[in-house]
XYZ file of N, CA, C and O in Angstrom:
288
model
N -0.707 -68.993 -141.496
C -1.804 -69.268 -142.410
C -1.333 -69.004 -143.840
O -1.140 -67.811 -144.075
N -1.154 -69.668 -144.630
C -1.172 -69.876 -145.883
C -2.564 -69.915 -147.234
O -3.336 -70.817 -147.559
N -2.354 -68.244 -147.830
C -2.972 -68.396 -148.766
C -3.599 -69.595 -149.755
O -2.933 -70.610 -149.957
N -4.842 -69.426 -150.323
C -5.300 -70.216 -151.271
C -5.408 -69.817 -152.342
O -5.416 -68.586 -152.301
N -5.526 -70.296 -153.617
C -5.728 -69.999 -154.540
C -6.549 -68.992 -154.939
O -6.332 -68.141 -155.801
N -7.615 -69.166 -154.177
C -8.608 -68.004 -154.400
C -8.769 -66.725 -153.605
O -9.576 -65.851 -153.923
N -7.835 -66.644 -152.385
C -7.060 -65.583 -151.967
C -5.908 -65.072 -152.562
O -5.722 -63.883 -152.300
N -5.045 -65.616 -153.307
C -3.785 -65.191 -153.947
C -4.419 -63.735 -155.270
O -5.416 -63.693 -155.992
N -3.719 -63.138 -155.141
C -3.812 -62.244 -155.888
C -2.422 -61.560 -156.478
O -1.567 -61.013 -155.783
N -2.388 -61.724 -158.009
C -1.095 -61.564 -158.713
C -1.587 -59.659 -159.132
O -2.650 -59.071 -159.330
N 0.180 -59.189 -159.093
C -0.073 -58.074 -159.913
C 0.998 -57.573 -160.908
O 2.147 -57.744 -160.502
N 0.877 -56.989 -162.125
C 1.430 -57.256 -163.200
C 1.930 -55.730 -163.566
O 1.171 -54.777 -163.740
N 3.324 -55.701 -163.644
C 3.926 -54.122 -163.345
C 4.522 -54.291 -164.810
O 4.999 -55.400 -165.048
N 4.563 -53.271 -165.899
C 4.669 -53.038 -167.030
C 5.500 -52.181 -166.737
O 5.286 -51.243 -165.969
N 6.954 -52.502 -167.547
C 8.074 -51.694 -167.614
C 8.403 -50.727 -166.078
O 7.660 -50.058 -165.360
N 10.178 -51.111 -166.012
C 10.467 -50.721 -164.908
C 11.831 -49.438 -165.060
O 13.057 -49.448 -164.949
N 10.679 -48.332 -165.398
C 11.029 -46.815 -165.521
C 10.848 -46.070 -164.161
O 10.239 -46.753 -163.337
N 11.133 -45.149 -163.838
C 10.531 -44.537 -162.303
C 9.489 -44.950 -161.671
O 9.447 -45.106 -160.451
N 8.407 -45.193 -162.589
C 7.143 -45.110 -161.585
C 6.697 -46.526 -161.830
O 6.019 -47.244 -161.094
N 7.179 -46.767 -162.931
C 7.029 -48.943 -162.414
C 7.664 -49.678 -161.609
O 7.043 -50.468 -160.899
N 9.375 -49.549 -161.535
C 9.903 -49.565 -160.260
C 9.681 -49.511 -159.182
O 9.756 -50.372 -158.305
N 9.224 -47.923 -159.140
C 8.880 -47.667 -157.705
C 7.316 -48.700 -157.474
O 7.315 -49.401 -156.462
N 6.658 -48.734 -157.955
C 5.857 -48.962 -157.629
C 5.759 -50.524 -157.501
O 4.830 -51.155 -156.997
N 6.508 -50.845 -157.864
C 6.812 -52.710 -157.789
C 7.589 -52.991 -156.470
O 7.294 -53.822 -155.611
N 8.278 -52.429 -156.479
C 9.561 -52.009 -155.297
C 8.528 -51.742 -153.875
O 8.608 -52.410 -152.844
N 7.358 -50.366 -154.158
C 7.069 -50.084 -152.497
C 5.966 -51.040 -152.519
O 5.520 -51.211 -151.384
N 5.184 -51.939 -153.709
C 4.042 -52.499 -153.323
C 4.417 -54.058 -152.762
O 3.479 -54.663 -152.243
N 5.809 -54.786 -152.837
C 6.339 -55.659 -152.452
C 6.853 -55.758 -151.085
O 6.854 -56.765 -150.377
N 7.297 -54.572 -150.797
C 7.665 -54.334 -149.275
C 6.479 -54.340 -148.331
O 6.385 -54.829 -147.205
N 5.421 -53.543 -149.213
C 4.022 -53.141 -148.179
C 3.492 -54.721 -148.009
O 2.861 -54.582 -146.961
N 3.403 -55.546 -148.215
C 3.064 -56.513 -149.025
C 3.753 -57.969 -148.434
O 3.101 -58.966 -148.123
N 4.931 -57.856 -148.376
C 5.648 -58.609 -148.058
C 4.700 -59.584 -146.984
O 3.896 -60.343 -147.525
N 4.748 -59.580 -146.055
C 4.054 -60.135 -145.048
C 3.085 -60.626 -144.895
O 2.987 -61.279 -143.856
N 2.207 -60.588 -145.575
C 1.027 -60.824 -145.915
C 1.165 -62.294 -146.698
O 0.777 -63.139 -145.891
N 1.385 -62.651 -147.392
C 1.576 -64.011 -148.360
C 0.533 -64.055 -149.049
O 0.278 -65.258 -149.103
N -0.271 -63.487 -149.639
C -1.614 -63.574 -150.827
C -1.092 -62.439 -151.843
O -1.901 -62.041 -152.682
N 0.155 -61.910 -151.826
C 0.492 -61.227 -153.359
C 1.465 -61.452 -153.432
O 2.321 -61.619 -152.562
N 1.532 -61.534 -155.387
C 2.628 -61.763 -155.948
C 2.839 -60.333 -156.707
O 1.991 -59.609 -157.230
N 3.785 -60.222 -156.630
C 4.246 -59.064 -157.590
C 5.658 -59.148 -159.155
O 6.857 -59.322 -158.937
N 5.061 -58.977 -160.541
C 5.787 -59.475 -161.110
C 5.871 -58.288 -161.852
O 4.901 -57.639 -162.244
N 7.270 -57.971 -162.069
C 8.134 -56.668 -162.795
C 8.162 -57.269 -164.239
O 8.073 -58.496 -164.281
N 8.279 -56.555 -165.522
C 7.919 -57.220 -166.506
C 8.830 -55.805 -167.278
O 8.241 -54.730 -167.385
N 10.629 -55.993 -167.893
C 11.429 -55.079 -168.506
C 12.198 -56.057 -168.993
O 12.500 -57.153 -168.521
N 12.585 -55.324 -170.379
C 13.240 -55.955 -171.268
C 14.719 -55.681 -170.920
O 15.523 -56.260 -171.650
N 15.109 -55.082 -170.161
C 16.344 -55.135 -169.669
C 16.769 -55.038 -168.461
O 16.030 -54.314 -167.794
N 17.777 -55.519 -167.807
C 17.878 -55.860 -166.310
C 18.824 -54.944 -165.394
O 19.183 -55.156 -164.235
N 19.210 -53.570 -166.470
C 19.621 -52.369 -165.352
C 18.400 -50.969 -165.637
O 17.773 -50.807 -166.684
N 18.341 -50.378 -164.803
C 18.054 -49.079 -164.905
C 18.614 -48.554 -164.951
O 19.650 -48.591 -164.286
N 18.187 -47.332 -166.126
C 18.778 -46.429 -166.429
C 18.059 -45.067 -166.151
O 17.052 -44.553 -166.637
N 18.812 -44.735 -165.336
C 18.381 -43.627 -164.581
C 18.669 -42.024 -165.204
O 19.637 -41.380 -164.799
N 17.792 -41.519 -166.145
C 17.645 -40.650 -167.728
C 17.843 -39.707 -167.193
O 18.569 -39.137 -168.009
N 17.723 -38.920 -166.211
C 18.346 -38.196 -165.416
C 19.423 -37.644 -165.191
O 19.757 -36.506 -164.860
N 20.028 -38.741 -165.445
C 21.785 -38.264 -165.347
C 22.593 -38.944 -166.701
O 23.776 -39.280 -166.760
N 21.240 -39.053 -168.070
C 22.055 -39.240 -168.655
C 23.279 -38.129 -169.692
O 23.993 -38.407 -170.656
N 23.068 -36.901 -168.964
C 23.902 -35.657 -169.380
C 25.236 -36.228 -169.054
O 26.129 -36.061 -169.885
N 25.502 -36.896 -167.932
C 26.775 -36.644 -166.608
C 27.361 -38.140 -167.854
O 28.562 -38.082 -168.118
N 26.637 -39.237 -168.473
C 27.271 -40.138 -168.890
C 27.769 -39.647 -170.155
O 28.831 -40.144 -170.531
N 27.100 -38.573 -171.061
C 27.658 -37.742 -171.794
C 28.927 -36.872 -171.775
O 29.314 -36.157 -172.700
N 29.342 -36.993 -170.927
C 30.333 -35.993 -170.257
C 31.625 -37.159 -169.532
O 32.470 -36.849 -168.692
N 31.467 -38.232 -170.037
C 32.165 -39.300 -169.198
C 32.271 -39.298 -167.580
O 33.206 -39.829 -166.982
N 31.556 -38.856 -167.161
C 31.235 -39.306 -165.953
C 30.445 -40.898 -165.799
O 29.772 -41.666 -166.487
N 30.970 -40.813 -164.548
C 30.382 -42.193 -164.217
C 28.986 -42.213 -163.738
O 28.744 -41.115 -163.237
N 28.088 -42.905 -163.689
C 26.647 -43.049 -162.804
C 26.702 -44.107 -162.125
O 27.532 -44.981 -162.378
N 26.036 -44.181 -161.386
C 25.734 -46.219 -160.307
C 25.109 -46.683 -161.448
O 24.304 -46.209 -162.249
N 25.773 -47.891 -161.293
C 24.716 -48.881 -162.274
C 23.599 -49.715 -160.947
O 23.635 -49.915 -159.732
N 22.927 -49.920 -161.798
C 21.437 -50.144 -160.789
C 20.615 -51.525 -161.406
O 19.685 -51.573 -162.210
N 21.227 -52.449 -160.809
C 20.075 -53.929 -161.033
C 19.341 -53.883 -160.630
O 19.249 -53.709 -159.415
N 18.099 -54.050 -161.645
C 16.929 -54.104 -161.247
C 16.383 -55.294 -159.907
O 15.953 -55.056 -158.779
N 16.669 -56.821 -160.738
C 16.978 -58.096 -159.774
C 17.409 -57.617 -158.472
O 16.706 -57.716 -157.466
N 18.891 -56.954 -158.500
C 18.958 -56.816 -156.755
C 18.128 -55.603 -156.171
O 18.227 -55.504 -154.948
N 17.538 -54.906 -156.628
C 16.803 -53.745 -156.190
C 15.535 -54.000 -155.835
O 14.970 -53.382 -154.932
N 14.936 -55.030 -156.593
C 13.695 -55.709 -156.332
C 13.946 -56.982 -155.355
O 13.001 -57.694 -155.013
């Protein structure tokens, strides 16, 4: 069964920091299956940066780099 227009329901995730991520990330999975949501991530840049460890990049250490695109 395939959604209609007036079943479809979009949702609109503002900046993808910890808790927009995540929350774009677990509401797409929950979600998935269903076919009446869209979920659209909305960041001006296409890695995360995970602020957390930005001491360790201070220090020349390395961190994972983290695409957003393949993560979502």
């Amino acid at each position: 069964m395939t959604a209609t227009a007036a079943q479809q329901h979009e949702v609109l995730v503002l900046g993808a920091g910890y808790a927009g991520l995540s929350a774009a990330i677990q509401l797409a999975a929950r979600t998935r299956k269903r076919g009446n949501l869209r979920v659209t991530l909305v960041n001006p840049y296409d890695n995360f940066t995970e602020r957390l460890r930005l001491h360790m990049t201070a220090t020349g250490q390395e961190t994972a780099e983290m695409n957003i695109p393949e993560l979502y």
